[in-house]
Coordinates of C-alpha atoms in Angstrom, one line a residue:
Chain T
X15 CA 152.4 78.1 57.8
X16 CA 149.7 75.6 57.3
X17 CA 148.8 75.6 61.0
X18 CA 148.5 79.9 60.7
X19 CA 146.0 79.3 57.8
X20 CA 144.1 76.9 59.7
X21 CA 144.1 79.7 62.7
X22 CA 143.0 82.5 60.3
X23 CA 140.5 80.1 58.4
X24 CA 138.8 79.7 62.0
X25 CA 138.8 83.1 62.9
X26 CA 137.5 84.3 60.0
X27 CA 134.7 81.6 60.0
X28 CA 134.0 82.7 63.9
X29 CA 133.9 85.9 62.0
X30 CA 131.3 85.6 59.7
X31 CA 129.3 83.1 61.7
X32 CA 128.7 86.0 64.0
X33 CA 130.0 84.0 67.4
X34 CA 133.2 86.2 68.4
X35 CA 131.9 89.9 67.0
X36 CA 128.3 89.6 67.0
X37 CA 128.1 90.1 70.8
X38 CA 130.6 92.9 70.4
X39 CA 128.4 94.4 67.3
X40 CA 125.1 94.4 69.6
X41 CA 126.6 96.3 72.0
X42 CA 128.4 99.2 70.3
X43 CA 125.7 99.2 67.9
X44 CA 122.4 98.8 70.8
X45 CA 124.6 100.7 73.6
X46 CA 123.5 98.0 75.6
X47 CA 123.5 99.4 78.9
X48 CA 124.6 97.8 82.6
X49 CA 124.3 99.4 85.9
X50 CA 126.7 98.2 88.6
X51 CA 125.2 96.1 91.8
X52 CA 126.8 95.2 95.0
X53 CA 125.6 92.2 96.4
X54 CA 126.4 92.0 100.3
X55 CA 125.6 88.7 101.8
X56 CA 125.0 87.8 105.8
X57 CA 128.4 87.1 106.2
X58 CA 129.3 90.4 105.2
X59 CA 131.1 89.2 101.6
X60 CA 130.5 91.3 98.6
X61 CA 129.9 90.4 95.3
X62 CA 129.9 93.0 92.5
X63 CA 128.2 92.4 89.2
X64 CA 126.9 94.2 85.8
X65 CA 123.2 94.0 85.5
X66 CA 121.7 95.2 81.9
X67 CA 118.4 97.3 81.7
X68 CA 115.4 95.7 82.0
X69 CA 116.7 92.9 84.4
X70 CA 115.4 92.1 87.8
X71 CA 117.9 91.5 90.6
X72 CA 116.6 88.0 91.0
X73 CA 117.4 87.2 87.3
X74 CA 120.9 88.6 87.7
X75 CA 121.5 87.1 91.0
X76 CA 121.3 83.9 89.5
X77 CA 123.2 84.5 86.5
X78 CA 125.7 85.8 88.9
X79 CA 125.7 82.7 91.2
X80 CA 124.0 84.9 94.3
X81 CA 122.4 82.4 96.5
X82 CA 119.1 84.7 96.4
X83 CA 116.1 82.1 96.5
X84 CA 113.3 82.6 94.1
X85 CA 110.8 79.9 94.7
X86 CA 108.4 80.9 92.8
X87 CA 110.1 82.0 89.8
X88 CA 109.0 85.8 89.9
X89 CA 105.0 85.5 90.2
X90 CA 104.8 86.8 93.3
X91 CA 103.7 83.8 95.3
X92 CA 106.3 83.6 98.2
X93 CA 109.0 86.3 100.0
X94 CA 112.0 83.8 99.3
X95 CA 113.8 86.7 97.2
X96 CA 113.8 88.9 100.0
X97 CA 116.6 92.2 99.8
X98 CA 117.1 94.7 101.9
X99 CA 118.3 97.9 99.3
X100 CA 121.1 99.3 101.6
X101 CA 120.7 103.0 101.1
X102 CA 117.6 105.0 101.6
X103 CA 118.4 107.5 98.6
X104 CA 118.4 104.0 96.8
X105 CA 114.9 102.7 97.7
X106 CA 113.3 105.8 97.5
X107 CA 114.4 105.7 93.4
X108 CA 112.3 102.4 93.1
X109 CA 108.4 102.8 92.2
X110 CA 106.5 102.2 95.6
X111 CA 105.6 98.0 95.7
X112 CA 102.7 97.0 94.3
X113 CA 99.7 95.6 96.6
X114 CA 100.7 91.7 95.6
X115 CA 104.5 92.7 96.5
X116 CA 103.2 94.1 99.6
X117 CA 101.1 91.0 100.5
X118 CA 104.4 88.7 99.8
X119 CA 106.5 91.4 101.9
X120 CA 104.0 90.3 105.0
X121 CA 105.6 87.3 105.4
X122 CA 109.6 88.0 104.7
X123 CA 111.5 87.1 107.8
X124 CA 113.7 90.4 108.9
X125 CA 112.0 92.9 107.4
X126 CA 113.3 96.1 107.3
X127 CA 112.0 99.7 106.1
X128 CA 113.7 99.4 103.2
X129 CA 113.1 95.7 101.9
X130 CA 111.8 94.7 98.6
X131 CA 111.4 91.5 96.6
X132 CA 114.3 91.0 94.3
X133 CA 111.9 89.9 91.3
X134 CA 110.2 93.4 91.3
X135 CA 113.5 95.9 91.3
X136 CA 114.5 96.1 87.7
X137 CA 117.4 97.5 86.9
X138 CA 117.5 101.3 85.1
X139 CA 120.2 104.2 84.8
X140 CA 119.6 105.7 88.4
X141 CA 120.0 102.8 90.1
X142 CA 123.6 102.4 89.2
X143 CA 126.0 101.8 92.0
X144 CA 123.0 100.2 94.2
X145 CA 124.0 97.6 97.0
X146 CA 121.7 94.8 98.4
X147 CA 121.7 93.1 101.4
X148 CA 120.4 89.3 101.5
X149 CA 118.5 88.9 104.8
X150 CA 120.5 87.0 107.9
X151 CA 118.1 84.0 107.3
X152 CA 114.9 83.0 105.2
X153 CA 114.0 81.4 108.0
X154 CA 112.3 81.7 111.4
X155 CA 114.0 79.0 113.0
X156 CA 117.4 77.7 114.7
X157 CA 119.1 75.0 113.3
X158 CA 120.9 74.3 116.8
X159 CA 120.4 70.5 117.1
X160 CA 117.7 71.9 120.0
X161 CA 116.5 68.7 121.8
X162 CA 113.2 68.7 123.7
X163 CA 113.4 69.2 127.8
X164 CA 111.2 66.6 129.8
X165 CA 108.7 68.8 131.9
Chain W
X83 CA 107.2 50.7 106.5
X84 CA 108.8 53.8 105.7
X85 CA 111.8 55.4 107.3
X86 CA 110.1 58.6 107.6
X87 CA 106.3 59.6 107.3
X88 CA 104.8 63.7 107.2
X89 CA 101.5 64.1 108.4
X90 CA 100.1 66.9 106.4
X91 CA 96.4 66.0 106.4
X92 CA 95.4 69.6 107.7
X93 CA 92.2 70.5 109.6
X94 CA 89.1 68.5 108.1
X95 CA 86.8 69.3 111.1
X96 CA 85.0 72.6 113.2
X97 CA 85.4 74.3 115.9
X98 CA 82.0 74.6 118.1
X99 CA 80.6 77.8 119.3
X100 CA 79.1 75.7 122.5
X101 CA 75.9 78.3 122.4
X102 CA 72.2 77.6 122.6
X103 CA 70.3 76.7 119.2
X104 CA 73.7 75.6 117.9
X105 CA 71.7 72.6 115.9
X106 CA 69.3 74.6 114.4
X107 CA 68.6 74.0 110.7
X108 CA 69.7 77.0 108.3
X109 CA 73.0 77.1 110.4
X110 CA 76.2 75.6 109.0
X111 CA 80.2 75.8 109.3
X112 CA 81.6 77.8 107.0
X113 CA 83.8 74.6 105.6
X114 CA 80.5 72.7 104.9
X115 CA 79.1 75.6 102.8
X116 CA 82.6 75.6 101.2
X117 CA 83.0 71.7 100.2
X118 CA 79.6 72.7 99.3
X119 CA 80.4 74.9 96.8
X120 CA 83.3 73.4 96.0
X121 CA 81.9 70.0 95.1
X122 CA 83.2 68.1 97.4
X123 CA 81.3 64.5 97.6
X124 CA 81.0 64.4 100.9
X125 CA 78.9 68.0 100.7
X126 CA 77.3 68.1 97.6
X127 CA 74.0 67.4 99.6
X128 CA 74.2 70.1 102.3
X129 CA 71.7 71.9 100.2
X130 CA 71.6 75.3 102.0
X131 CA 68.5 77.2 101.9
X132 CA 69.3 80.4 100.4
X133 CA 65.5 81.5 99.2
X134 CA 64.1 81.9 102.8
X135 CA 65.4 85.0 103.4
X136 CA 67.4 88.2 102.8
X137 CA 70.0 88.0 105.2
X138 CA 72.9 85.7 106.3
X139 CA 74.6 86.1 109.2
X140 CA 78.8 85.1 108.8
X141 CA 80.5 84.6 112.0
X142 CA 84.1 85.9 112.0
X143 CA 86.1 87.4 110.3
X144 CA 88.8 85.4 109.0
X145 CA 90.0 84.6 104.7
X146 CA 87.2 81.8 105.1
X147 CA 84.7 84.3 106.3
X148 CA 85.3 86.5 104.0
X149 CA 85.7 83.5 101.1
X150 CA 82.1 82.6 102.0
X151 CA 80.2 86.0 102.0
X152 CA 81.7 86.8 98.4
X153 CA 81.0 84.0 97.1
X154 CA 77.0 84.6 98.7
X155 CA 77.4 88.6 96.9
X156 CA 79.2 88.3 93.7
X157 CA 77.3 88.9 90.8
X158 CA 76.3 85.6 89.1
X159 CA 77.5 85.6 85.5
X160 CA 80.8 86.2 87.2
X161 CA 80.3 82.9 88.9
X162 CA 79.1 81.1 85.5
X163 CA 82.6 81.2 84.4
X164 CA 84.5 79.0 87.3
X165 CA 84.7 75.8 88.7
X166 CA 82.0 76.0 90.9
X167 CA 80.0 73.1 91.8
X168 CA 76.9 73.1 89.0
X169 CA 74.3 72.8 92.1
X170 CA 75.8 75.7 94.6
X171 CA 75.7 77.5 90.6
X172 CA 71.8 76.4 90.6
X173 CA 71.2 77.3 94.0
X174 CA 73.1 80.7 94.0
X175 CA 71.1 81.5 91.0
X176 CA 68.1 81.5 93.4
X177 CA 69.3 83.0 96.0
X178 CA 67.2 86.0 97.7
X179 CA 69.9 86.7 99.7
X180 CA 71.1 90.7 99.5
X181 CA 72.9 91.3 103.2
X182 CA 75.6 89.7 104.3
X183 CA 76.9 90.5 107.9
X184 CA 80.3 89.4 109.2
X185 CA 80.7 89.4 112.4
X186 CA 83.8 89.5 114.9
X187 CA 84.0 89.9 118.8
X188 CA 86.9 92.3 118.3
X189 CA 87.7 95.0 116.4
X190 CA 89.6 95.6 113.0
X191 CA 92.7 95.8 114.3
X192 CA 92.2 92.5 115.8
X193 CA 90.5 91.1 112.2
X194 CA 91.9 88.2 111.2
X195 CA 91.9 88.3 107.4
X196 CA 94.9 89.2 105.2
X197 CA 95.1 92.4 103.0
X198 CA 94.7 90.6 99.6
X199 CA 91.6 88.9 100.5
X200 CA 90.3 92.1 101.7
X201 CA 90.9 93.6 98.8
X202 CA 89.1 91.2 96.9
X203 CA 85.6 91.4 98.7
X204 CA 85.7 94.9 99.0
X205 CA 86.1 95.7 95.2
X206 CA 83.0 93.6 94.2
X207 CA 80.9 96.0 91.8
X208 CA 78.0 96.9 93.0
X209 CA 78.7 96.2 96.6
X210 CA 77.3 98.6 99.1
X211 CA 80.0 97.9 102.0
X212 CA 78.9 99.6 105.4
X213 CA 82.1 100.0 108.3
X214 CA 80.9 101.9 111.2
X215 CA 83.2 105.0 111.8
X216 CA 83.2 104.3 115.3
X217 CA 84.7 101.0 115.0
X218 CA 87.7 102.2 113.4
X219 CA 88.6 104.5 116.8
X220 CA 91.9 102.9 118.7
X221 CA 92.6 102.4 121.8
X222 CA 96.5 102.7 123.0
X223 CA 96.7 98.7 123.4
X224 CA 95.5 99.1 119.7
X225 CA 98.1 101.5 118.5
X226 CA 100.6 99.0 119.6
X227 CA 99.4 96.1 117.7
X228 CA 99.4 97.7 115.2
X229 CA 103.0 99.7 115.5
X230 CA 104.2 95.7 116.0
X231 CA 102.2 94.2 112.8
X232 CA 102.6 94.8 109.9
X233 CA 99.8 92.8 108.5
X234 CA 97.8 94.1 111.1
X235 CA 98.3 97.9 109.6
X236 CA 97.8 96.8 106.2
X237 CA 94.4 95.3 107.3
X238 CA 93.0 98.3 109.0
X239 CA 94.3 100.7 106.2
X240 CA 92.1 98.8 104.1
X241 CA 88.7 99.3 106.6
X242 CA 89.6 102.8 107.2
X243 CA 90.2 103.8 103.4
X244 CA 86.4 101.4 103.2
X245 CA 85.1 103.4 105.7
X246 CA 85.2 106.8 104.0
X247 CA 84.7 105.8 100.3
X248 CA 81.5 103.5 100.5
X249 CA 79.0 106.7 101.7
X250 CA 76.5 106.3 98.5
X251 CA 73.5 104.1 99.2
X252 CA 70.8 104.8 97.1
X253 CA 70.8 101.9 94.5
X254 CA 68.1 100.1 94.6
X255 CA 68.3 96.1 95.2
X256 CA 72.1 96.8 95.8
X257 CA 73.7 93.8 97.8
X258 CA 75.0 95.0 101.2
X259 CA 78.2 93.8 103.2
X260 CA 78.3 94.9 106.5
X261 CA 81.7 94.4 108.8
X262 CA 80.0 94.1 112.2
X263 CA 83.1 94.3 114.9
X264 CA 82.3 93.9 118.8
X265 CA 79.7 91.6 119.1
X266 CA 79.9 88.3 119.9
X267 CA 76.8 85.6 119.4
X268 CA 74.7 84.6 122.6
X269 CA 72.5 82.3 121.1
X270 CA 70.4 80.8 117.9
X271 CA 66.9 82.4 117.8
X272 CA 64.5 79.5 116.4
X273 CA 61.5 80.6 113.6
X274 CA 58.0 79.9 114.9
X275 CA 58.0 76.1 113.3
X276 CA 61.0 75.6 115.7
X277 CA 63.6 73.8 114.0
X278 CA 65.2 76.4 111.4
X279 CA 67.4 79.7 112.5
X280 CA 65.3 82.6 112.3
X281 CA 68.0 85.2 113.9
X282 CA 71.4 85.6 116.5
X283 CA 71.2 87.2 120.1
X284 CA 74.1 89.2 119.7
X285 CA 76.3 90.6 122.9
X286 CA 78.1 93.4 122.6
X287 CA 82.1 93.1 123.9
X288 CA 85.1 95.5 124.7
X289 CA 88.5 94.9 124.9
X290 CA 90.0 93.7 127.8
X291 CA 94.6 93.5 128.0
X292 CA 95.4 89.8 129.2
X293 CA 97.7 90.5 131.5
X294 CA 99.8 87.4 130.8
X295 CA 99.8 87.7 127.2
X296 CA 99.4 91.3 126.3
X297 CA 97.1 90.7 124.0
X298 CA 93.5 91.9 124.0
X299 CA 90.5 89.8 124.9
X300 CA 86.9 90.5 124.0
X301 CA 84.7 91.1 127.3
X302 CA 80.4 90.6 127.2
X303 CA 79.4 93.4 128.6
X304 CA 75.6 92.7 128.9
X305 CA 74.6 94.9 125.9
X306 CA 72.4 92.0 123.7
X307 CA 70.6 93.0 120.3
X308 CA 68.9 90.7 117.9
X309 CA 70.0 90.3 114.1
X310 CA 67.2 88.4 111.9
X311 CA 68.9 86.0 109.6
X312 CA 68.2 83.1 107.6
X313 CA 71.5 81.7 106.9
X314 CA 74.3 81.1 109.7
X315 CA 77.6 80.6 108.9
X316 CA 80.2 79.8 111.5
X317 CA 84.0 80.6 110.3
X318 CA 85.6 80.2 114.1
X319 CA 88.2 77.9 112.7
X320 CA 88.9 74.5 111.7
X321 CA 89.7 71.9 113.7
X322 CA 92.1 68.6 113.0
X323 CA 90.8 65.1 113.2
X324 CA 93.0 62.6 115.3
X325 CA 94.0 59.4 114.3
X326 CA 93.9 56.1 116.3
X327 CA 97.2 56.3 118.1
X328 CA 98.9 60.1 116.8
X329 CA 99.7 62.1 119.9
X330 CA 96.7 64.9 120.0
X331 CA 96.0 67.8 121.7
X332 CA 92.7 67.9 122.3
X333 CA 92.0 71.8 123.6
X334 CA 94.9 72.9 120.6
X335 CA 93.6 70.7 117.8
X336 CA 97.1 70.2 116.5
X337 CA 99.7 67.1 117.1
X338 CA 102.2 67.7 119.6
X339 CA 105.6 68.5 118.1
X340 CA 109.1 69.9 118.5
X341 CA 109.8 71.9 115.0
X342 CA 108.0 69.4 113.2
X343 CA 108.8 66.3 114.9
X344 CA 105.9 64.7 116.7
X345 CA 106.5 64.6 120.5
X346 CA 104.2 61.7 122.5
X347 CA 104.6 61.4 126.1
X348 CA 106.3 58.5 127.9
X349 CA 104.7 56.9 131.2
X350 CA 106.4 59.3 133.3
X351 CA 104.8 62.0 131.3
X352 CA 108.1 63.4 129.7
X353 CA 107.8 64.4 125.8
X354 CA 109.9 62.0 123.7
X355 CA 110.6 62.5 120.1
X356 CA 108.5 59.9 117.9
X357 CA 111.1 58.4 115.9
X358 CA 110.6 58.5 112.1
X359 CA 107.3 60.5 112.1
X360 CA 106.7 64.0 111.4
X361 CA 104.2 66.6 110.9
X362 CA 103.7 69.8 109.2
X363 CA 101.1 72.2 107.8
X364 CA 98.0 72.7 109.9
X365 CA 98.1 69.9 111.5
X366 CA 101.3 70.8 113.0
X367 CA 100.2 74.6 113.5
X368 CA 97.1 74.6 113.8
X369 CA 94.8 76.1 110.8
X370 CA 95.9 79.4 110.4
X371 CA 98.4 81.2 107.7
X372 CA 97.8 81.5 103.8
X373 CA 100.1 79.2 101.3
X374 CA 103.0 81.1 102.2
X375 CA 103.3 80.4 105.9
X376 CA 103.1 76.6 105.2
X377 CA 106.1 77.1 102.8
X378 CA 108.1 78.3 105.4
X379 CA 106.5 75.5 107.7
X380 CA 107.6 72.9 105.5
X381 CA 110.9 74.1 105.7
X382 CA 110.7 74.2 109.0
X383 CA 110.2 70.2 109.2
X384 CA 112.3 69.5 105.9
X385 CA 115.1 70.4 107.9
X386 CA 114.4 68.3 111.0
X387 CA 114.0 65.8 108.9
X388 CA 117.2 65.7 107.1
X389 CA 119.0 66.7 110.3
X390 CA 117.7 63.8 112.0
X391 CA 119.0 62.0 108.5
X392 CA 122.5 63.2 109.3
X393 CA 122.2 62.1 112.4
X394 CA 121.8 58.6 112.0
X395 CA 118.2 59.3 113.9
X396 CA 116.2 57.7 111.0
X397 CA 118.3 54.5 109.8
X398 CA 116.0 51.3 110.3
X399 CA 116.9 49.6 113.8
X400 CA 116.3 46.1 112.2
X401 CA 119.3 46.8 109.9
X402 CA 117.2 45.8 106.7
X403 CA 115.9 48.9 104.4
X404 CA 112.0 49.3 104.7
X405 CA 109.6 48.0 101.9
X406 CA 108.7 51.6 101.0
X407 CA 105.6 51.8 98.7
X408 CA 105.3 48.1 97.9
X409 CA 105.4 47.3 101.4
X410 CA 102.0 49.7 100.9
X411 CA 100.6 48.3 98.3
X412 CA 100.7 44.8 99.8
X413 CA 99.0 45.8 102.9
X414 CA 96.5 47.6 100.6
X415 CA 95.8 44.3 98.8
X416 CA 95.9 42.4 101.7
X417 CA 92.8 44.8 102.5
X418 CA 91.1 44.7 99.4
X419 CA 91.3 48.1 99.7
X420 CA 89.9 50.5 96.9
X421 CA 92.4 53.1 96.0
X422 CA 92.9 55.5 93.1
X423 CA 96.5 56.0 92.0
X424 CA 98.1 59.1 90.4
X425 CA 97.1 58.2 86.9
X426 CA 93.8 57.6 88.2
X427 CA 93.3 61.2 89.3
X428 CA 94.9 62.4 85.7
X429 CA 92.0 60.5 84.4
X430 CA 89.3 62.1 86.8
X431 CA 91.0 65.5 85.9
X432 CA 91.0 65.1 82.3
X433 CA 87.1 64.2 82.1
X434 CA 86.6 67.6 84.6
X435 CA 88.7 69.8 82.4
X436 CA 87.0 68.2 78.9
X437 CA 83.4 68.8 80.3
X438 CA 84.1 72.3 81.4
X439 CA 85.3 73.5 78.2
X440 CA 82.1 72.8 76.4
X441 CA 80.8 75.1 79.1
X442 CA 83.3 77.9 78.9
X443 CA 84.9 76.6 82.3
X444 CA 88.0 75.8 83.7
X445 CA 86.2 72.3 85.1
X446 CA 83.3 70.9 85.4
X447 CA 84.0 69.2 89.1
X448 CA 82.6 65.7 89.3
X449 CA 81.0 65.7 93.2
X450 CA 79.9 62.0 94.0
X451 CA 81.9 59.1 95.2
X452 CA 80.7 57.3 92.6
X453 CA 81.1 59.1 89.4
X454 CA 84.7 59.4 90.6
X455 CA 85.0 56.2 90.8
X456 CA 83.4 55.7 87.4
X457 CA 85.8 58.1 86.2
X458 CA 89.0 56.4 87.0
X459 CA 87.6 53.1 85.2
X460 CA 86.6 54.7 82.6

């Protein structure tokens, strides 16, 4: 008995302090939407997630635990968030890359025809059901233990 | 001392054009004039000319080429408001210079600057920019360079859109940039007192496919014209500066090195892996690439490094740890060497950023040895 008033005490004070219903007020109040995303990695291993408006791919790949790189945090400044949007009916719903994306894209390693910079593809409604690919490698190099040849 | 060192000192020195008149006064690498303007202290008395005439000449065509002939054509209250050293701010405030010519032995496909940079000079107001049409014509060879680069086709997108939009030319006193492509520089013409540049012999070249390489080599083909100048400016690369005892190569300017880790040669002339020391950057590259490309550089060696780590490849052979920075600072004392520690340069940037704000700048650069040094006392 005393233990079941504790138990409803608690709940009710979760209640009111707004910790267990607020989340569920915001969304059935905002209609907080998500679109789905399929992650694919080089290994072939997919990872499906809920990305809300508003959100770039790089944001929710690390709130998803993606191993997407994003050295420099979104500015623009490097080609370490690197995705290759998987269907062309996909990247053609995306607004064309701006001139600084473009100049990052230069450098990406594996670049493909329909590659883009994780920071710049913010989620909206058509791009529901979207799947990335994360490049084979960041880098130009082997990691083979390659050991130099006398000549 | 350490169980691993990186070299990432870069390219401090020029490459020489090895062509008559080279020593002429009025003609100067494009990293002097940038130190120059950058205040660096061991520039801040190049003191270019830049009132003896109406024309400088760049030579090639790369982000330092193009870095130097904006900062000779951008208007001069938008200079007012950076970091530029106060006497290139003097100077350029003088200046009667209103053409700038960069000039490349190949063509734009073959241009070695990078799209944003581009961008940059060619949206100067007031610019009059003037690209030949006939440039812009490929050849096959050039179709393919371009089908394989993607850089490449960003570049010449950029001339060709230049090309068509930049017709008007009737402004009066309007500065002029003009993208010379084919020509490569014969000779220095001397001015009539004999010791300042008073123009380049310029030859005019066609492309040539190196067999070997595929790529395409400029060609003289005996066609010279003269270009009056003033000001020279030679962007045809930077060169690294070897140290007493670093591996070097000489014709390649960069230190010999497998992935990052330098290479020397034994006495039967085999490469062997320098244990412990490593290189990236330009030095390790040679001086081409923006940021970017040294981040992935880095990587590049960051990984040799801690493969070597896993390896066993870098414990000390003595058995005993290394002394590390102290070990350093002994040797430094054991010197009496002067040197200027982290908190040193906070101090030196603190004063630079306090003086420029009571001129509306980001800095005010401090550009002698001395009043460095004075700073970090201070």
């Amino acid at each position: 008995m005393v233990l079941s008033r504790f138990s409803q005490l608690g709940a009710r004070f979760l209640k009111e302090s707004g910790i267990v219903t607020g989340k569920a007020q915001e969304e059935s109040s905002e209609q907080k939407e998500k679109i789905t995303v399929t992650f694919v990695d080089k290994d072939g291993e997919e990872k499906v997630i809920q990305v809300p408006m508003g959100m770039s791919m790089l944001e929710a790949a690390h709130e998803n635990d993606i191993e997407l790189e994003g050295a420099c945090e979104g500015s623009l400044a490097c080609s370490t968030c690197h995705v290759i949007v998987m269907d062309m009916e996909y990247y053609n719903k995306l607004e064309d890359p701006a001139d600084e994306e473009n100049d990052m894209l230069d450098l990406a390693f594996g670049l493909t025809e329909t590659s883009r910079l994780g920071c710049q593809v913010i989620a909206k409604p058509e791009l529901d059901g979207m799947r990335l690919a994360l490049p084979a490698a960041t880098r130009n190099f082997a990691v083979d233990g390659f050991v130099p040849k006398p000549h | 001392m350490y169980d691993a060192v990186v070299l990432a000192y870069g390219a401090e020195s020029d490459r020489y054009l090895g062509v008559p008149g080279e020593d002429l006064g009025g003609i100067y690498s494009a990293r002097e004039f940038v130190w120059w303007y950058n205040g660096h202290p061991d520039c801040s008395n190049v003191s270019p000319d830049l009132k003896n005439t109406d024309t400088a000449v760049v030579l090639g065509q790369g982000n330092v080429a193009l870095d130097v002939a904006r900062i000779l054509l951008r208007p001069i209250n938008e200079l007012e408001t950076t970091d530029i050293a106060e006497h290139a701010l003097t100077s350029l405030r003088e200046s009667t210079i209103r053409k700038v010519y960069l000039v490349g032995r190949r063509g734009p496909v073959q241009a070695a600057c990078t799209a944003k940079e581009l961008r940059e000079i060619l949206g100067i107001k007031d610019l009059h920019v003037c690209i030949q049409k006939a440039d812009l014509l490929t050849s096959a060879a050039d179709e393919e360079e371009l089908k394989k680069g993607r850089i490449q086709r960003r570049v010449y997108e950029l001339f060709s859109k230049a090309a068509t939009s930049h017709q008007q030319h009737d402004i009066v006193g309007q500065r002029e940039l003009h993208f010379m492509f084919f020509r490569k520089p014969d000779r220095f013409l001397p001015s009539e007192s004999g010791n300042t540049v008073s123009g380049v012999r310029l030859e005019k070249t066609c492309l040539k496919e190196n067999g070997a390489s595929g790529k395409q080599v400029a060609v003289g083909t005996g066609q010279f014209e003269d270009l009056k100048c003033g000001l020279v400016l030679k962007s045809v690369g930077y060169k690294s500066v070897p140290v007493d005892g670093l591996p070097f190569d000489e014709y390649r300017g960069v230190v010999p090195n497998m992935k990052g880790r330098v290479l020397s040669l034994d006495q039967a002339e085999h490469a062997i892996v320098e244990k412990g020391l490593y290189v990236t950057g330009w030095l390790k590259r040679g001086p081409t690439g923006i940021i970017a490309t040294n981040l992935y550089c880095a990587e590049e060696t960051v990984a040799s490094i801690l493969e070597d780590f896993k390896n066993g490849l870098l414990t000390p052979s003595s058995g005993s740890p290394k002394p590390g920075r102290q070990g350093l600072l002994q040797v430094l004392e054991n010197k009496n060497a002067r040197f200027v520690p982290f908190s040193g340069w906070e101090k030196i940037d603190t004063k630079e950023r306090m003086e420029g704000e009571l001129r509306n700048k980001p800095r005010k650069k401090i550009t002698t040895w001395e009043e460095l040094l004075l700073a970090v006392d201070g």
